[in-house]
Amino acid sequence: MIQSQIFGADHLSVANSLHNLGNCYRDVGDFDKSADCLSKSLSLSTAAFGDDHEDVADTCHCLAVTMTSRCELDDAIPLFERALAVRRKKLVGQDTNIASSLYNLAVVFQMKGQWNNAMRYCKEALKIQRLSLGDDNPVTSRTLECIGNIHKDRRDFENALDCFSSCVSHGNFKLQREIAVIYQFRGEQEKANEMFFKATLHA
């Protein structure tokens, strides 16, 4: 890497380049190289700034996303929690980066089947996003969809329908098919057919 040759392997510009490179590797699906770059970046940033720095939190978060992509959920959780702790300390209470950490923790706990933890983090993320971004923002809708999916995983179909229907009302039309499947599962075929038809109009 050119930066390490010019500035030395411990320079912060090297940490920044490794951080960006790690994200790029994850975007193209090379999770091993992504984890390697982000781990090295995290070590450099932590040595330079200490644990309670926003740059350290950002790299923790990105590394946790990579670990989630590799399905290494038990490694992802403490990284997300570390990022969240720093962000709560350093950022304003309604900052969307805090909500991002909360949302990603919720996703990991949902993947592990720990629905109570997933719901708790998702609801806190949704509260922040509604205040900061509004209900019509796709990020807010994504979190509400996650809550709906948690309800569906728990076979709480009524609350799942409420969440999915709210998402559709704010423009997330792809969930019309999900709503139709729930109606079909409950034996409400007329409602299911109507929703399947609406879904084809937005396909």
mmCIF file of C-alpha atoms in Angstrom:
data_model
loop_
_atom_site.group_PDB
_atom_site.id
_atom_site.type_symbol
_atom_site.label_atom_id
_atom_site.label_comp_id
_atom_site.label_asym_id
_atom_site.label_seq_id
_atom_site.Cartn_x
_atom_site.Cartn_y
_atom_site.Cartn_z
ATOM 1 C CA MET A 1 0.000 0.000 0.000
ATOM 2 C CA ILE A 2 1.432 3.383 -1.068
ATOM 3 C CA GLN A 3 0.447 5.171 2.154
ATOM 4 C CA SER A 4 2.318 2.692 4.325
ATOM 5 C CA GLN A 5 5.446 3.147 2.193
ATOM 6 C CA ILE A 6 5.245 6.942 2.467
ATOM 7 C CA PHE A 7 3.966 7.482 6.009
ATOM 8 C CA GLY A 8 4.793 4.188 7.739
ATOM 9 C CA ALA A 9 2.520 1.284 8.576
ATOM 10 C CA ASP A 10 1.127 2.932 11.733
ATOM 11 C CA HIS A 11 0.042 6.241 10.155
ATOM 12 C CA LEU A 12 -3.633 7.205 10.380
ATOM 13 C CA SER A 13 -3.896 7.611 6.610
ATOM 14 C CA VAL A 14 -3.110 3.894 6.397
ATOM 15 C CA ALA A 15 -5.927 3.171 8.849
ATOM 16 C CA ASN A 16 -8.312 5.259 6.749
ATOM 17 C CA SER A 17 -7.289 3.512 3.526
ATOM 18 C CA LEU A 18 -7.667 0.089 5.139
ATOM 19 C CA HIS A 19 -11.117 1.104 6.405
ATOM 20 C CA ASN A 20 -12.241 2.151 2.917
ATOM 21 C CA LEU A 21 -10.662 -0.892 1.307
ATOM 22 C CA GLY A 22 -12.372 -3.181 3.792
ATOM 23 C CA ASN A 23 -15.750 -1.708 2.899
ATOM 24 C CA CYS A 24 -15.014 -2.110 -0.812
ATOM 25 C CA TYR A 25 -14.055 -5.765 -0.367
ATOM 26 C CA ARG A 26 -17.312 -6.371 1.509
ATOM 27 C CA ASP A 27 -19.311 -4.702 -1.265
ATOM 28 C CA VAL A 28 -17.870 -7.147 -3.811
ATOM 29 C CA GLY A 29 -18.412 -10.135 -1.520
ATOM 30 C CA ASP A 30 -14.816 -10.783 -0.440
ATOM 31 C CA PHE A 31 -15.577 -10.956 3.262
ATOM 32 C CA ASP A 32 -12.243 -12.455 4.331
ATOM 33 C CA LYS A 33 -10.224 -9.572 2.869
ATOM 34 C CA SER A 34 -12.789 -7.126 4.206
ATOM 35 C CA ALA A 35 -12.416 -8.488 7.740
ATOM 36 C CA ASP A 36 -8.625 -8.437 7.469
ATOM 37 C CA CYS A 37 -8.477 -4.802 6.322
ATOM 38 C CA LEU A 38 -11.033 -3.573 8.843
ATOM 39 C CA SER A 39 -9.372 -5.443 11.725
ATOM 40 C CA LYS A 40 -6.040 -3.813 10.904
ATOM 41 C CA SER A 41 -7.708 -0.422 10.575
ATOM 42 C CA LEU A 42 -9.407 -0.881 13.939
ATOM 43 C CA SER A 43 -6.108 -1.725 15.621
ATOM 44 C CA LEU A 44 -4.438 1.382 14.186
ATOM 45 C CA SER A 45 -7.344 3.688 15.039
ATOM 46 C CA THR A 46 -7.653 2.358 18.574
ATOM 47 C CA ALA A 47 -3.903 2.789 19.154
ATOM 48 C CA ALA A 48 -4.095 6.379 17.915
ATOM 49 C CA PHE A 49 -7.372 7.564 19.461
ATOM 50 C CA GLY A 50 -8.252 5.168 22.249
ATOM 51 C CA ASP A 51 -11.529 3.296 22.553
ATOM 52 C CA ASP A 52 -13.912 6.274 22.848
ATOM 53 C CA HIS A 53 -13.544 7.877 19.426
ATOM 54 C CA GLU A 54 -16.061 8.145 16.601
ATOM 55 C CA ASP A 55 -13.600 6.825 14.002
ATOM 56 C CA VAL A 56 -13.047 3.741 16.144
ATOM 57 C CA ALA A 57 -16.810 3.299 16.469
ATOM 58 C CA ASP A 58 -17.254 3.599 12.693
ATOM 59 C CA THR A 59 -14.656 0.910 12.016
ATOM 60 C CA CYS A 60 -16.143 -1.351 14.710
ATOM 61 C CA HIS A 61 -19.509 -0.967 13.050
ATOM 62 C CA CYS A 62 -18.160 -1.751 9.577
ATOM 63 C CA LEU A 63 -16.239 -4.773 10.817
ATOM 64 C CA ALA A 64 -19.396 -6.010 12.557
ATOM 65 C CA VAL A 65 -21.322 -5.688 9.282
ATOM 66 C CA THR A 66 -18.671 -7.842 7.605
ATOM 67 C CA MET A 67 -18.860 -10.409 10.394
ATOM 68 C CA THR A 68 -22.630 -10.485 9.980
ATOM 69 C CA SER A 69 -22.166 -11.091 6.255
ATOM 70 C CA ARG A 70 -19.918 -14.041 7.144
ATOM 71 C CA CYS A 71 -22.623 -15.277 9.571
ATOM 72 C CA GLU A 72 -20.163 -14.914 12.448
ATOM 73 C CA LEU A 73 -22.895 -13.452 14.607
ATOM 74 C CA ASP A 74 -21.247 -13.974 17.989
ATOM 75 C CA ASP A 75 -18.279 -11.924 16.760
ATOM 76 C CA ALA A 76 -20.516 -9.237 15.270
ATOM 77 C CA ILE A 77 -22.533 -8.545 18.425
ATOM 78 C CA PRO A 78 -19.727 -7.192 20.681
ATOM 79 C CA LEU A 79 -18.444 -5.038 17.809
ATOM 80 C CA PHE A 80 -21.882 -3.511 17.250
ATOM 81 C CA GLU A 81 -22.272 -3.043 21.003
ATOM 82 C CA ARG A 82 -18.865 -1.352 21.208
ATOM 83 C CA ALA A 83 -19.792 0.995 18.353
ATOM 84 C CA LEU A 84 -23.160 1.735 19.937
ATOM 85 C CA ALA A 85 -21.626 2.565 23.323
ATOM 86 C CA VAL A 86 -19.238 5.098 21.776
ATOM 87 C CA ARG A 87 -21.929 6.629 19.592
ATOM 88 C CA ARG A 88 -24.290 7.027 22.556
ATOM 89 C CA LYS A 89 -21.504 8.785 24.425
ATOM 90 C CA LYS A 90 -20.259 11.039 21.628
ATOM 91 C CA LEU A 91 -23.312 11.798 19.481
ATOM 92 C CA VAL A 92 -26.616 13.583 20.013
ATOM 93 C CA GLY A 93 -29.369 11.262 21.245
ATOM 94 C CA GLN A 94 -31.346 11.254 17.986
ATOM 95 C CA ASP A 95 -28.361 10.733 15.671
ATOM 96 C CA THR A 96 -29.028 8.306 12.841
ATOM 97 C CA ASN A 97 -25.667 6.583 13.384
ATOM 98 C CA ILE A 98 -26.950 5.479 16.789
ATOM 99 C CA ALA A 99 -30.070 4.159 15.075
ATOM 100 C CA SER A 100 -27.899 2.322 12.542
ATOM 101 C CA SER A 101 -26.050 0.468 15.311
ATOM 102 C CA LEU A 102 -29.356 -0.357 17.002
ATOM 103 C CA TYR A 103 -30.888 -1.618 13.763
ATOM 104 C CA ASN A 104 -27.934 -3.832 12.924
ATOM 105 C CA LEU A 105 -27.920 -5.311 16.419
ATOM 106 C CA ALA A 106 -31.612 -6.059 15.967
ATOM 107 C CA VAL A 107 -30.928 -7.847 12.679
ATOM 108 C CA VAL A 108 -28.220 -10.002 14.257
ATOM 109 C CA PHE A 109 -30.412 -10.949 17.209
ATOM 110 C CA GLN A 110 -33.260 -11.741 14.817
ATOM 111 C CA MET A 111 -30.928 -14.041 12.874
ATOM 112 C CA LYS A 112 -30.086 -15.781 16.161
ATOM 113 C CA GLY A 113 -33.775 -16.161 17.022
ATOM 114 C CA GLN A 114 -33.460 -13.866 20.052
ATOM 115 C CA TRP A 115 -36.610 -11.963 19.225
ATOM 116 C CA ASN A 116 -36.998 -10.004 22.468
ATOM 117 C CA ASN A 117 -33.565 -8.434 22.062
ATOM 118 C CA ALA A 118 -34.201 -7.873 18.366
ATOM 119 C CA MET A 119 -37.506 -6.125 19.047
ATOM 120 C CA ARG A 120 -36.024 -3.932 21.770
ATOM 121 C CA TYR A 121 -33.237 -2.629 19.557
ATOM 122 C CA CYS A 122 -35.492 -2.256 16.527
ATOM 123 C CA LYS A 123 -38.073 -0.204 18.402
ATOM 124 C CA GLU A 124 -35.415 2.159 19.749
ATOM 125 C CA ALA A 125 -33.947 2.557 16.261
ATOM 126 C CA LEU A 126 -37.395 3.241 14.812
ATOM 127 C CA LYS A 127 -38.100 5.929 17.408
ATOM 128 C CA ILE A 128 -34.892 7.766 16.497
ATOM 129 C CA GLN A 129 -35.476 7.421 12.750
ATOM 130 C CA ARG A 130 -39.038 8.688 12.941
ATOM 131 C CA LEU A 131 -37.863 11.795 14.790
ATOM 132 C CA SER A 132 -34.789 12.369 12.617
ATOM 133 C CA LEU A 133 -35.882 11.156 9.177
ATOM 134 C CA GLY A 134 -39.673 10.889 9.193
ATOM 135 C CA ASP A 135 -41.972 7.978 8.402
ATOM 136 C CA ASP A 136 -41.598 8.289 4.621
ATOM 137 C CA ASN A 137 -37.837 7.722 4.636
ATOM 138 C CA PRO A 138 -36.766 4.318 3.226
ATOM 139 C CA VAL A 139 -34.457 3.771 6.213
ATOM 140 C CA THR A 140 -37.369 4.196 8.625
ATOM 141 C CA SER A 141 -39.498 1.870 6.503
ATOM 142 C CA ARG A 142 -36.734 -0.746 6.526
ATOM 143 C CA THR A 143 -36.697 -0.744 10.328
ATOM 144 C CA LEU A 144 -40.482 -1.002 10.532
ATOM 145 C CA GLU A 145 -40.272 -3.894 8.060
ATOM 146 C CA CYS A 146 -37.742 -5.573 10.367
ATOM 147 C CA ILE A 147 -40.195 -5.227 13.271
ATOM 148 C CA GLY A 148 -42.865 -6.779 11.064
ATOM 149 C CA ASN A 149 -40.567 -9.668 10.242
ATOM 150 C CA ILE A 150 -39.857 -10.251 13.937
ATOM 151 C CA HIS A 151 -43.616 -10.381 14.590
ATOM 152 C CA LYS A 152 -43.973 -12.809 11.676
ATOM 153 C CA ASP A 153 -41.161 -15.009 13.037
ATOM 154 C CA ARG A 154 -43.069 -15.174 16.319
ATOM 155 C CA ARG A 155 -46.294 -16.042 14.445
ATOM 156 C CA ASP A 156 -47.803 -12.744 15.592
ATOM 157 C CA PHE A 157 -49.411 -12.169 12.204
ATOM 158 C CA GLU A 158 -51.768 -9.381 13.263
ATOM 159 C CA ASN A 159 -48.942 -7.091 14.338
ATOM 160 C CA ALA A 160 -46.877 -8.167 11.337
ATOM 161 C CA LEU A 161 -49.730 -7.087 9.056
ATOM 162 C CA ASP A 162 -49.963 -3.733 10.832
ATOM 163 C CA CYS A 163 -46.248 -3.095 10.296
ATOM 164 C CA PHE A 164 -46.206 -4.233 6.677
ATOM 165 C CA SER A 165 -49.368 -2.268 5.861
ATOM 166 C CA SER A 166 -47.826 0.872 7.349
ATOM 167 C CA CYS A 167 -44.723 0.324 5.223
ATOM 168 C CA VAL A 168 -46.872 -0.026 2.097
ATOM 169 C CA SER A 169 -48.714 3.198 2.938
ATOM 170 C CA HIS A 170 -45.339 4.948 2.946
ATOM 171 C CA GLY A 171 -44.323 3.561 -0.429
ATOM 172 C CA ASN A 172 -42.738 0.180 0.351
ATOM 173 C CA PHE A 173 -44.925 -1.670 -2.146
ATOM 174 C CA LYS A 174 -42.781 -4.811 -2.276
ATOM 175 C CA LEU A 175 -44.362 -5.841 1.019
ATOM 176 C CA GLN A 176 -47.750 -6.246 -0.631
ATOM 177 C CA ARG A 177 -46.735 -9.767 -1.606
ATOM 178 C CA GLU A 178 -45.664 -10.486 1.984
ATOM 179 C CA ILE A 179 -49.056 -9.302 3.204
ATOM 180 C CA ALA A 180 -50.755 -11.547 0.651
ATOM 181 C CA VAL A 181 -48.779 -14.561 1.857
ATOM 182 C CA ILE A 182 -49.864 -13.914 5.451
ATOM 183 C CA TYR A 183 -53.519 -13.626 4.399
ATOM 184 C CA GLN A 184 -53.152 -16.853 2.439
ATOM 185 C CA PHE A 185 -51.559 -18.596 5.425
ATOM 186 C CA ARG A 186 -54.503 -17.487 7.592
ATOM 187 C CA GLY A 187 -56.989 -18.828 5.046
ATOM 188 C CA GLU A 188 -58.212 -15.387 3.968
ATOM 189 C CA GLN A 189 -57.907 -16.143 0.274
ATOM 190 C CA GLU A 190 -59.999 -13.236 -1.012
ATOM 191 C CA LYS A 191 -57.807 -10.717 0.759
ATOM 192 C CA ALA A 192 -54.721 -12.616 -0.385
ATOM 193 C CA ASN A 193 -55.856 -12.523 -4.026
ATOM 194 C CA GLU A 194 -56.538 -8.807 -3.823
ATOM 195 C CA MET A 195 -53.101 -8.126 -2.383
ATOM 196 C CA PHE A 196 -51.353 -10.408 -4.887
ATOM 197 C CA PHE A 197 -53.059 -8.414 -7.656
ATOM 198 C CA LYS A 198 -51.907 -5.114 -6.164
ATOM 199 C CA ALA A 199 -48.397 -6.523 -5.904
ATOM 200 C CA THR A 200 -48.364 -7.256 -9.646
ATOM 201 C CA LEU A 201 -49.187 -3.613 -10.353
ATOM 202 C CA HIS A 202 -45.999 -2.523 -8.556
ATOM 203 C CA ALA A 203 -43.770 -5.340 -9.783
#
